[in-house]
Coordinates of N, CA and C in Angstrom, one line a residue:
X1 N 0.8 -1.2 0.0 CA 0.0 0.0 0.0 C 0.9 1.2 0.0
X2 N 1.0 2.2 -1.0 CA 1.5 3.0 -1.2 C 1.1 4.5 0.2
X3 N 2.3 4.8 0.5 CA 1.9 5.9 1.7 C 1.7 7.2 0.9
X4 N 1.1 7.9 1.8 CA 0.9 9.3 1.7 C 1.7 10.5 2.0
X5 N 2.8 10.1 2.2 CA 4.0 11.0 3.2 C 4.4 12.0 1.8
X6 N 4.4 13.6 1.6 CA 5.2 14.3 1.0 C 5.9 15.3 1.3
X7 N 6.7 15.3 1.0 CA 8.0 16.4 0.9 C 8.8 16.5 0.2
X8 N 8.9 17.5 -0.4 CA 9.9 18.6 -1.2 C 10.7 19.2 -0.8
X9 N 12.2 19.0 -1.6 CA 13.2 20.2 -1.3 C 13.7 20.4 -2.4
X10 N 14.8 21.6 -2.4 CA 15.3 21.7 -3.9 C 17.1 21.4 -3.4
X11 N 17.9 21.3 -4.4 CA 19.5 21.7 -4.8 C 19.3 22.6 -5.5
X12 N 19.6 23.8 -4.9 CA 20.3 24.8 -5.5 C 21.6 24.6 -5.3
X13 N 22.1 26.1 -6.3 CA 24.1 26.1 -7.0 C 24.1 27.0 -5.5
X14 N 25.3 26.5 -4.6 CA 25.7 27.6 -3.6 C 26.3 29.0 -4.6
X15 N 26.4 29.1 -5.4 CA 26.8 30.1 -6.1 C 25.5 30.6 -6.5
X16 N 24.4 30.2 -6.6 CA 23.0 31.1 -7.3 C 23.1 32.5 -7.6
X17 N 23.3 33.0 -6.7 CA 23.6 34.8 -6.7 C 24.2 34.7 -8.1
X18 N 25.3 34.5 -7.8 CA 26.6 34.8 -9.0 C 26.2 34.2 -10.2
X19 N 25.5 32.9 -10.1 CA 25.2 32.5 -11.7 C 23.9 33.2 -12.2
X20 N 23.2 33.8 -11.5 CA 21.5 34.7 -12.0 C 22.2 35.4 -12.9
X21 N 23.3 36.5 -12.4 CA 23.6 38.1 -12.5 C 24.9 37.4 -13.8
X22 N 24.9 36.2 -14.1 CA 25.8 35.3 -15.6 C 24.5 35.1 -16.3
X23 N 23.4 34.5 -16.0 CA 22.7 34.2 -16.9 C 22.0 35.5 -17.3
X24 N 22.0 36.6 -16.7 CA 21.1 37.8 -16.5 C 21.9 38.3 -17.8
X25 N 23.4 38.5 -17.9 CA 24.5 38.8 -19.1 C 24.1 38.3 -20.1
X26 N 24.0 37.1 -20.2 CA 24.0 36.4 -21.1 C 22.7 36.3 -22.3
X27 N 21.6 36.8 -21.2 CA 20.1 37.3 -21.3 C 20.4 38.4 -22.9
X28 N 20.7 39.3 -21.6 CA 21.1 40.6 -22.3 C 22.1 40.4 -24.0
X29 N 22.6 40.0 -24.1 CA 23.5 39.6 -25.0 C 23.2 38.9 -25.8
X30 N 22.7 37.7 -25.8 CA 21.3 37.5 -26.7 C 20.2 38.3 -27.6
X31 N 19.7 39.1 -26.8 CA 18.5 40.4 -27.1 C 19.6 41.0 -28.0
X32 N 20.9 41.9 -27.6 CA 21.8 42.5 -28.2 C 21.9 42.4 -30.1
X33 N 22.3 41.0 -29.5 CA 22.9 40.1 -30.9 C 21.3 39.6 -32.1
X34 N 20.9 39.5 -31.3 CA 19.5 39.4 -32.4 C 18.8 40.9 -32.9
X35 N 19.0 42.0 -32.0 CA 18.5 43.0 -32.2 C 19.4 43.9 -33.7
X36 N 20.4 43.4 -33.8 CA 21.3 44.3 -34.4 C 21.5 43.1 -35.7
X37 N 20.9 42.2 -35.6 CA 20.7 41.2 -36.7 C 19.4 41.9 -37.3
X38 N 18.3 41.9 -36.4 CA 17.4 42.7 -37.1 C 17.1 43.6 -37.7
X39 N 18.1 44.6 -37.3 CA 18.3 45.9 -37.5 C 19.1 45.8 -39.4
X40 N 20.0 44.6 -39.4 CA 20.3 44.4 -40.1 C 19.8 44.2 -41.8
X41 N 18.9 43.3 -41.1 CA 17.9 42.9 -42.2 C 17.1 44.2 -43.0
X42 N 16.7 44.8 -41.7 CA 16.2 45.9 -42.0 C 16.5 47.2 -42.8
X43 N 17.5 47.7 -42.9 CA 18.5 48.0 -43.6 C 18.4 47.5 -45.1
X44 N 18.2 46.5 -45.1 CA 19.5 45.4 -46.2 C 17.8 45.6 -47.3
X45 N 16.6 45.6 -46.8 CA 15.5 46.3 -47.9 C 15.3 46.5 -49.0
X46 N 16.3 47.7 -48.6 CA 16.9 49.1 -50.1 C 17.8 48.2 -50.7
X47 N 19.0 47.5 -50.2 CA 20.2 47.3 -50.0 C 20.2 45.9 -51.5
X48 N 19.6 45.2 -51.0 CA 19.2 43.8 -51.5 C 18.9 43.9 -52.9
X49 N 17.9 44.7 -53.1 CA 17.6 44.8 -54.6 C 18.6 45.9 -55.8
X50 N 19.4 46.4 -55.0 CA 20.1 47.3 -55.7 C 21.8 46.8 -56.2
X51 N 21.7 45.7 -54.7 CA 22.6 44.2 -55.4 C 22.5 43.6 -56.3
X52 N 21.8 43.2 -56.6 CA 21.5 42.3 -57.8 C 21.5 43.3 -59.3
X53 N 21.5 44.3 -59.1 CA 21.4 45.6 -60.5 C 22.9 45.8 -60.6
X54 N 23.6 45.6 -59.9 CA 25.1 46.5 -59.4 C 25.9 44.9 -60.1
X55 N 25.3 43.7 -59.3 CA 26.3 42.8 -59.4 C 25.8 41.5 -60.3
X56 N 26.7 40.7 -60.4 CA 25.6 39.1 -61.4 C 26.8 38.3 -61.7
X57 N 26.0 36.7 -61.5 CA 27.4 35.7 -61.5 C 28.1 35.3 -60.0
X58 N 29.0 34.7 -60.3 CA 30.1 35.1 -58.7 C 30.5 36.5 -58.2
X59 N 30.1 37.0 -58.9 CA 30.5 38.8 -57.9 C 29.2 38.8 -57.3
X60 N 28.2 38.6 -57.6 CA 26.5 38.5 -56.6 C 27.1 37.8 -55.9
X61 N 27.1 36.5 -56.1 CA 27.1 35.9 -54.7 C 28.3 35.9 -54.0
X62 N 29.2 36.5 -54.1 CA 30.4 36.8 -52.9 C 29.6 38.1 -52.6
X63 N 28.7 38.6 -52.9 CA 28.4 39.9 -52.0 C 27.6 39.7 -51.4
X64 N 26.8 38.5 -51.2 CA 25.4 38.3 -51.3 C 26.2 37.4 -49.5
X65 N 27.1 36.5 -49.9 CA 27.4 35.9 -48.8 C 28.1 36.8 -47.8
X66 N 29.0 37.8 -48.3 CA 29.9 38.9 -47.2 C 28.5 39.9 -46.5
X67 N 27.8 39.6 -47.4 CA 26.7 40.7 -46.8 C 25.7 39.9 -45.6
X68 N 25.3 38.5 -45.8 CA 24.8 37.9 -45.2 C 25.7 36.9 -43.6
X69 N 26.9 37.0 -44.0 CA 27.7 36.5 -42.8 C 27.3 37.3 -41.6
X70 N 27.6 38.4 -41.8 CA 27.3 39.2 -40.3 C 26.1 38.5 -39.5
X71 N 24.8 38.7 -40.3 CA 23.5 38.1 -40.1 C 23.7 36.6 -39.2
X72 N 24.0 36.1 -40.3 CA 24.2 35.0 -39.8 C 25.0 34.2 -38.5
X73 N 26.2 35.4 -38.4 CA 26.8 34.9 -37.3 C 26.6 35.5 -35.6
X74 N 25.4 36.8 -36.2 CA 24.5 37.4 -34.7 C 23.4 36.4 -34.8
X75 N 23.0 35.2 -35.1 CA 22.0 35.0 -35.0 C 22.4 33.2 -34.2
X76 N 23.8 33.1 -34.7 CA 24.3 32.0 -33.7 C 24.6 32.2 -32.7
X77 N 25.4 33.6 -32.7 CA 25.8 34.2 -30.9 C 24.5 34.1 -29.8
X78 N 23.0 34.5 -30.8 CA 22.0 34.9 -30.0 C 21.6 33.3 -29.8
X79 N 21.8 32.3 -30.2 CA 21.4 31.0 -29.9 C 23.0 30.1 -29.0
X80 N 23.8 30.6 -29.1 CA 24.8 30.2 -27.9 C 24.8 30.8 -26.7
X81 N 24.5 32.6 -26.8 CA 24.0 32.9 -25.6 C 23.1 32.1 -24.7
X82 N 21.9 31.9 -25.3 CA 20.5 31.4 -24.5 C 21.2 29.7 -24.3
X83 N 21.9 29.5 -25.0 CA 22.5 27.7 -24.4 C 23.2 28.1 -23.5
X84 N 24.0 28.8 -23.6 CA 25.0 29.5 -22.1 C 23.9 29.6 -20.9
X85 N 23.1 30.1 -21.4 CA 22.1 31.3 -20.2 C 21.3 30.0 -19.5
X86 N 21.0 28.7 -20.5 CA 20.3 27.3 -19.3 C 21.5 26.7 -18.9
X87 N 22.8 27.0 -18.7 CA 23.4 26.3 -18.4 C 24.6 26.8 -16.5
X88 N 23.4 27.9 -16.4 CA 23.9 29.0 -15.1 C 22.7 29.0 -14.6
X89 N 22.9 28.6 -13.3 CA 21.6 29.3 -12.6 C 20.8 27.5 -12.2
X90 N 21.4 26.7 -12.2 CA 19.9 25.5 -12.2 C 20.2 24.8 -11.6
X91 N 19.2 24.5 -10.4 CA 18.5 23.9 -9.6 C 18.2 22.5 -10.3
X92 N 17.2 21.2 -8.8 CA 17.1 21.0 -9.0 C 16.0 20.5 -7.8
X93 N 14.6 20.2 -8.0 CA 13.5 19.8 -7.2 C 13.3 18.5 -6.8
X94 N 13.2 18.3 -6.1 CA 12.8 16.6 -5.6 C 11.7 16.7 -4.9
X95 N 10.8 15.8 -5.1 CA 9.0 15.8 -4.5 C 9.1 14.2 -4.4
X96 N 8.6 14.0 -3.0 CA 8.9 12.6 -2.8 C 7.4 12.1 -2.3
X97 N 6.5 11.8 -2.6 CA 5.2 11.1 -2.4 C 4.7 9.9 -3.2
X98 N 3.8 9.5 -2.4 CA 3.6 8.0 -3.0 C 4.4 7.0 -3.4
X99 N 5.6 6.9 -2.5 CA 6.5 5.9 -2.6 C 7.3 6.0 -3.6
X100 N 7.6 7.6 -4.8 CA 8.5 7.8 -5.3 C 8.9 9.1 -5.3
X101 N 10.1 9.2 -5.9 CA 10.9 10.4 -5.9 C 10.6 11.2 -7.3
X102 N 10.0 12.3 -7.5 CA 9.6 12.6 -8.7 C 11.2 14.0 -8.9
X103 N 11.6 14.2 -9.7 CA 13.2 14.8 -10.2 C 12.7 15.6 -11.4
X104 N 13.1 17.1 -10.8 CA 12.5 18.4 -12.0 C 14.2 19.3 -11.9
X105 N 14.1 19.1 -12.8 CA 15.4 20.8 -13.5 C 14.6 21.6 -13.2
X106 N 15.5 23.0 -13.0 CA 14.8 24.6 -13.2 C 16.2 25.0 -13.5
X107 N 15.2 25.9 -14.3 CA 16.5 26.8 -14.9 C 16.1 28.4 -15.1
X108 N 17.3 28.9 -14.2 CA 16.9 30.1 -13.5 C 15.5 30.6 -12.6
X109 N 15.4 29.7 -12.3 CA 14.5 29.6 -11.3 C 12.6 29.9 -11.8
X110 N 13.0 29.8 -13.5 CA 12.0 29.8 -14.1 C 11.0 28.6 -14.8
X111 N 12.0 28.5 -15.8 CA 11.6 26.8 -16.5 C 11.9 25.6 -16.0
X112 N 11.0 24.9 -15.8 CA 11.4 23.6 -15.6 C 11.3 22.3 -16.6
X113 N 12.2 21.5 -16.6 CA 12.3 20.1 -17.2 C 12.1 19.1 -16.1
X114 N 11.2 18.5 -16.7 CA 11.3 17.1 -15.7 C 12.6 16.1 -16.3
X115 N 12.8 15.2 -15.3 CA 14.0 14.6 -14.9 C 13.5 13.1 -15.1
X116 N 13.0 12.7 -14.2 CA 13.3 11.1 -13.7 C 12.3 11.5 -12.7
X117 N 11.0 10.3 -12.8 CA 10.7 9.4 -11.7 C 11.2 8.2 -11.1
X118 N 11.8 8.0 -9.5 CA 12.4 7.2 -9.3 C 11.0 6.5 -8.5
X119 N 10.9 5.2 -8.8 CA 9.8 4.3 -8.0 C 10.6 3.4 -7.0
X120 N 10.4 3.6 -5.2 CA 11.0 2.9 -4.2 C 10.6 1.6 -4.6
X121 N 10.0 1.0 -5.1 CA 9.8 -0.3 -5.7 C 11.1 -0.8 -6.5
X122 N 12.0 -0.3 -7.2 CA 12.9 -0.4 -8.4 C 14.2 0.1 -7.9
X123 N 14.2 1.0 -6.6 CA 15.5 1.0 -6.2 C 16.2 0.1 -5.6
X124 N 17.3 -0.7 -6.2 CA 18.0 -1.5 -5.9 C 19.0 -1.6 -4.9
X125 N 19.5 -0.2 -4.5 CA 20.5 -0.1 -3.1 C 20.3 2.0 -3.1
X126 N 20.8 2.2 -2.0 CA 20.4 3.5 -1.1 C 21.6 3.7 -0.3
X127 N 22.7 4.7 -0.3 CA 23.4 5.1 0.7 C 24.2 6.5 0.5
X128 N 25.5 6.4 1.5 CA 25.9 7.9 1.2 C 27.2 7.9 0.1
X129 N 27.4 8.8 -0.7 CA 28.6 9.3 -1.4 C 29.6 8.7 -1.3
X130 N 30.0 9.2 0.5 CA 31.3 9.9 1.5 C 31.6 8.4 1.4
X131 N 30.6 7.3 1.3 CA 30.8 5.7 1.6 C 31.4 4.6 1.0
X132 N 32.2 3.5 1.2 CA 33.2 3.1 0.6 C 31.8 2.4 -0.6
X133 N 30.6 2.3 -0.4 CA 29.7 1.3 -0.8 C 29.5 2.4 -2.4
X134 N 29.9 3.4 -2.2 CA 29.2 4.4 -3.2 C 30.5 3.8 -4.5
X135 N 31.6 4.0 -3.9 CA 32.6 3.5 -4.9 C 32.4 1.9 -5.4
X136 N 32.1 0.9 -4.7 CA 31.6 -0.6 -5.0 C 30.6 -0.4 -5.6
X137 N 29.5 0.2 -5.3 CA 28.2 -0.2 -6.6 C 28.7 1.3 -7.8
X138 N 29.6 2.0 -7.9 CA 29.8 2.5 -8.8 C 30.3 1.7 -10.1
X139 N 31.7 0.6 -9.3 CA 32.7 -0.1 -10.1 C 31.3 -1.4 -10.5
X140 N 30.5 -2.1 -9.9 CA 29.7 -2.7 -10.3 C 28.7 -2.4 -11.5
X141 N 27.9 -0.9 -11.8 CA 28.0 -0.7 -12.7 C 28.7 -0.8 -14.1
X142 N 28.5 -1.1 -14.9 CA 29.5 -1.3 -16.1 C 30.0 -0.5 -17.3
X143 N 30.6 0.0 -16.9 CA 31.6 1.1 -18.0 C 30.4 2.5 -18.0
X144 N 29.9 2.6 -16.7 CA 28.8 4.0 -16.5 C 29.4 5.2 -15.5
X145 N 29.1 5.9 -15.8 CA 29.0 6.9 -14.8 C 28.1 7.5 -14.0
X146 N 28.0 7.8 -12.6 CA 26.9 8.1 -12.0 C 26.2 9.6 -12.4
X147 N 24.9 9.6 -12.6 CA 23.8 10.8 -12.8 C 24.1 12.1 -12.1
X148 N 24.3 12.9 -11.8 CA 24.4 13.9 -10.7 C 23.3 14.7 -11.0
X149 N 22.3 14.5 -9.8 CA 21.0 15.3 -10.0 C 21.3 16.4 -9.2
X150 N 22.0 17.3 -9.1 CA 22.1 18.0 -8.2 C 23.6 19.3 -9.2
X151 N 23.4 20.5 -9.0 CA 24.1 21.4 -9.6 C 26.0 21.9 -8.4
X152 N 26.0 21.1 -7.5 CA 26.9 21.5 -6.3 C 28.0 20.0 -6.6
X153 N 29.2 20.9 -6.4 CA 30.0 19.2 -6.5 C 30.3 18.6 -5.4
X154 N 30.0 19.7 -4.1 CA 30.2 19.2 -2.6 C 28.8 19.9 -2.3
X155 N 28.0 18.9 -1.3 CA 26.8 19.2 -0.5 C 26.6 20.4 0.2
X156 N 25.8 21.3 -0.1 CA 25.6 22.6 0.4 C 25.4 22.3 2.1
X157 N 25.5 23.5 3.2 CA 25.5 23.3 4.1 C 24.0 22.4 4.8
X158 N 24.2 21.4 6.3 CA 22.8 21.0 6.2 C 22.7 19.6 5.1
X159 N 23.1 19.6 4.2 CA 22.8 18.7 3.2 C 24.1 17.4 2.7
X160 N 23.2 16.7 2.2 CA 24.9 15.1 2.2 C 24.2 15.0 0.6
X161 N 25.0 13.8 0.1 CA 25.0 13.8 -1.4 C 24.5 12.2 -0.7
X162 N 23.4 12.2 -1.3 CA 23.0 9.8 -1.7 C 23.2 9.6 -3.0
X163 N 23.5 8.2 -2.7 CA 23.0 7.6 -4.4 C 21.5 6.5 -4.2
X164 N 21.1 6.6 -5.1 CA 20.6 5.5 -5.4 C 20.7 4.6 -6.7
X165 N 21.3 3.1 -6.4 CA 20.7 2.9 -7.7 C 19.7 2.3 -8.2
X166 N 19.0 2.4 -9.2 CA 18.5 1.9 -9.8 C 18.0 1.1 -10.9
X167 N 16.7 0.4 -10.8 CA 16.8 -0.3 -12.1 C 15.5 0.1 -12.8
X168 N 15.6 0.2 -14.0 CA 14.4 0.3 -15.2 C 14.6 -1.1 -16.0
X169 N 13.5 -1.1 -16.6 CA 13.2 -1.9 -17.6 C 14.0 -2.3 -18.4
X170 N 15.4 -1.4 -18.8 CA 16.2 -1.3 -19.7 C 17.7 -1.5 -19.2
X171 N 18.1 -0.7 -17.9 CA 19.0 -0.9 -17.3 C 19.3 -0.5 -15.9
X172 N 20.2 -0.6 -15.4 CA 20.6 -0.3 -14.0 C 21.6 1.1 -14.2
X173 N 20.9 2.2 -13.8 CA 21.5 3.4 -12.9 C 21.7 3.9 -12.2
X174 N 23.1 4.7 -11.7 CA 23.4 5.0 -10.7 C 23.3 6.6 -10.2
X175 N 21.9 6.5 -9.2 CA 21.8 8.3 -9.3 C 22.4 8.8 -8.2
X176 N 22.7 10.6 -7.8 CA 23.5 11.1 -6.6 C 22.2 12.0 -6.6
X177 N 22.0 12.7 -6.1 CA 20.7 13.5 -5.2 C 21.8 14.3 -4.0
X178 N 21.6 15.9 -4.0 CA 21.6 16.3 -2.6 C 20.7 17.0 -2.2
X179 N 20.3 16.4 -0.7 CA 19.5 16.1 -0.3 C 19.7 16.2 1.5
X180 N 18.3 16.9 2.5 CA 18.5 16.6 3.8 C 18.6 15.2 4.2
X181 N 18.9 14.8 5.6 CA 18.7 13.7 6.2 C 17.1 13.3 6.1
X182 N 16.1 13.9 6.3 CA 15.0 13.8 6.1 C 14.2 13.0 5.1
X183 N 14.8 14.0 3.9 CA 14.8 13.0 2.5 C 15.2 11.6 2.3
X184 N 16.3 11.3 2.8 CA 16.6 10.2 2.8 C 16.0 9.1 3.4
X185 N 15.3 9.6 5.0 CA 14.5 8.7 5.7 C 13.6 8.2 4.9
X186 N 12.9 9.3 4.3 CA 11.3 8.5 3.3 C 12.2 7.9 2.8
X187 N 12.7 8.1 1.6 CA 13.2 7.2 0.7 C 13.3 5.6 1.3
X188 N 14.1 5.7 2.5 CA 14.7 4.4 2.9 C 13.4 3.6 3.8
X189 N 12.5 4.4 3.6 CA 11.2 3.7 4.5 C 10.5 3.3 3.5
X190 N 10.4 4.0 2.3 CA 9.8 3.9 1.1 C 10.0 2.3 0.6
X191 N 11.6 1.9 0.4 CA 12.2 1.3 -0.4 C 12.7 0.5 0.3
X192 N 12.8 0.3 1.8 CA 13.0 -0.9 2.5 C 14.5 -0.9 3.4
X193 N 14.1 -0.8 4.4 CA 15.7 -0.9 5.3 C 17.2 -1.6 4.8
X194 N 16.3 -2.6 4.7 CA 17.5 -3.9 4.1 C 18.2 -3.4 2.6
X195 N 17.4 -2.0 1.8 CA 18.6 -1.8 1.0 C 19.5 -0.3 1.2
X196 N 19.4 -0.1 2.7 CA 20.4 0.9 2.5 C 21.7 0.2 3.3
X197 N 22.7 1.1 2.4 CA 23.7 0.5 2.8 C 24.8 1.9 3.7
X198 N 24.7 1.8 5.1 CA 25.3 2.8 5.7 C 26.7 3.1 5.7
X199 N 27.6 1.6 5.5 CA 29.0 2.0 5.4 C 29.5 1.9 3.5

């Protein structure tokens, strides 16, 4: 019988402050780079048709391309920007009810991607990081690396890094979560004493 117990926390970056006022730049810089693309085009109106009268053959199109590069290359800045800009700033949500762990991205504390439902039914072992057990079911997975649900490479204060791993239908992974002590209780009440492994 599935319980009723919920709670939520997040992983935030101990840096948040610092990566907003990066993604905030990078915001801006985007807008920038597409504006002055537009501005471009705009321009180019008059410009365009008076090309083709002026030029013909390979002299059009080397003008046609020197004139269009610029365009083209504010219009990649303004799409590396915004990849930069989800790549600062992100969290991550954990909601733990009904005997699973449900796993959401945010980015900039705006958009969210869902992640991973983990079901305490399917987790196969539960412990800490810091633990020699995290390095043994690491090497037991095979030629993988563990998931990092979490944006911190060390546990924010208050907070420890778990794994769990897991199995799906497909394969066995190895996730990290940081997370209170709290968190962890459900989980390991969820999914059974006998699979956490303390040392």
């Amino acid at each position: 019988m599935a319980r009723t117990t919920f709670y939520e926390e997040s992983a935030t970056s101990v840096n948040a402050q610092t990566e907003a006022r990066i993604a905030k730049a990078y915001n801006i810089a985007s807008i920038i780079a597409l504006s002055i693309a537009a501005l471009i085009v705009f321009l180019s109106l008059t410009y365009i048709p008076s090309m083709f009268m002026m030029y013909e053959g390979v002299a059009l199109v080397l003008n046609l391309i020197v004139f269009f590069a610029p365009i083209l290359a504010l219009v990649g800045l303004f799409f590396l920007f915004r990849h930069l800009k989800r790549k600062k700033n992100v969290s991550y949500d954990y909601t733990f009810v009904e005997d699973e762990v449900r796993i959401t991205k945010v980015f900039n504390g705006k958009s969210r991607k869902f992640q991973h439902t983990l079901s305490a039914a399917q987790m196969l072992k539960i412990g800490y990081v810091d633990k020699d057990s995290f390095r043994r079911t690491l090497e037991g997975v095979r030629n993988k690396k563990a998931v990092y649900l979490t944006p911190n490479k060390e546990p924010a204060e208050g907070k420890i890094f778990i794994y769990i791993l897991y199995s799906s239908s497909i394969e066995k992974t190895l996730y990290v979560l940081e997370c209170r002590q709290q968190m962890l209780e459900y989980i390991v009440l969820a999914a059974g004493i006998n699979k956490f492994e303390r040392q």
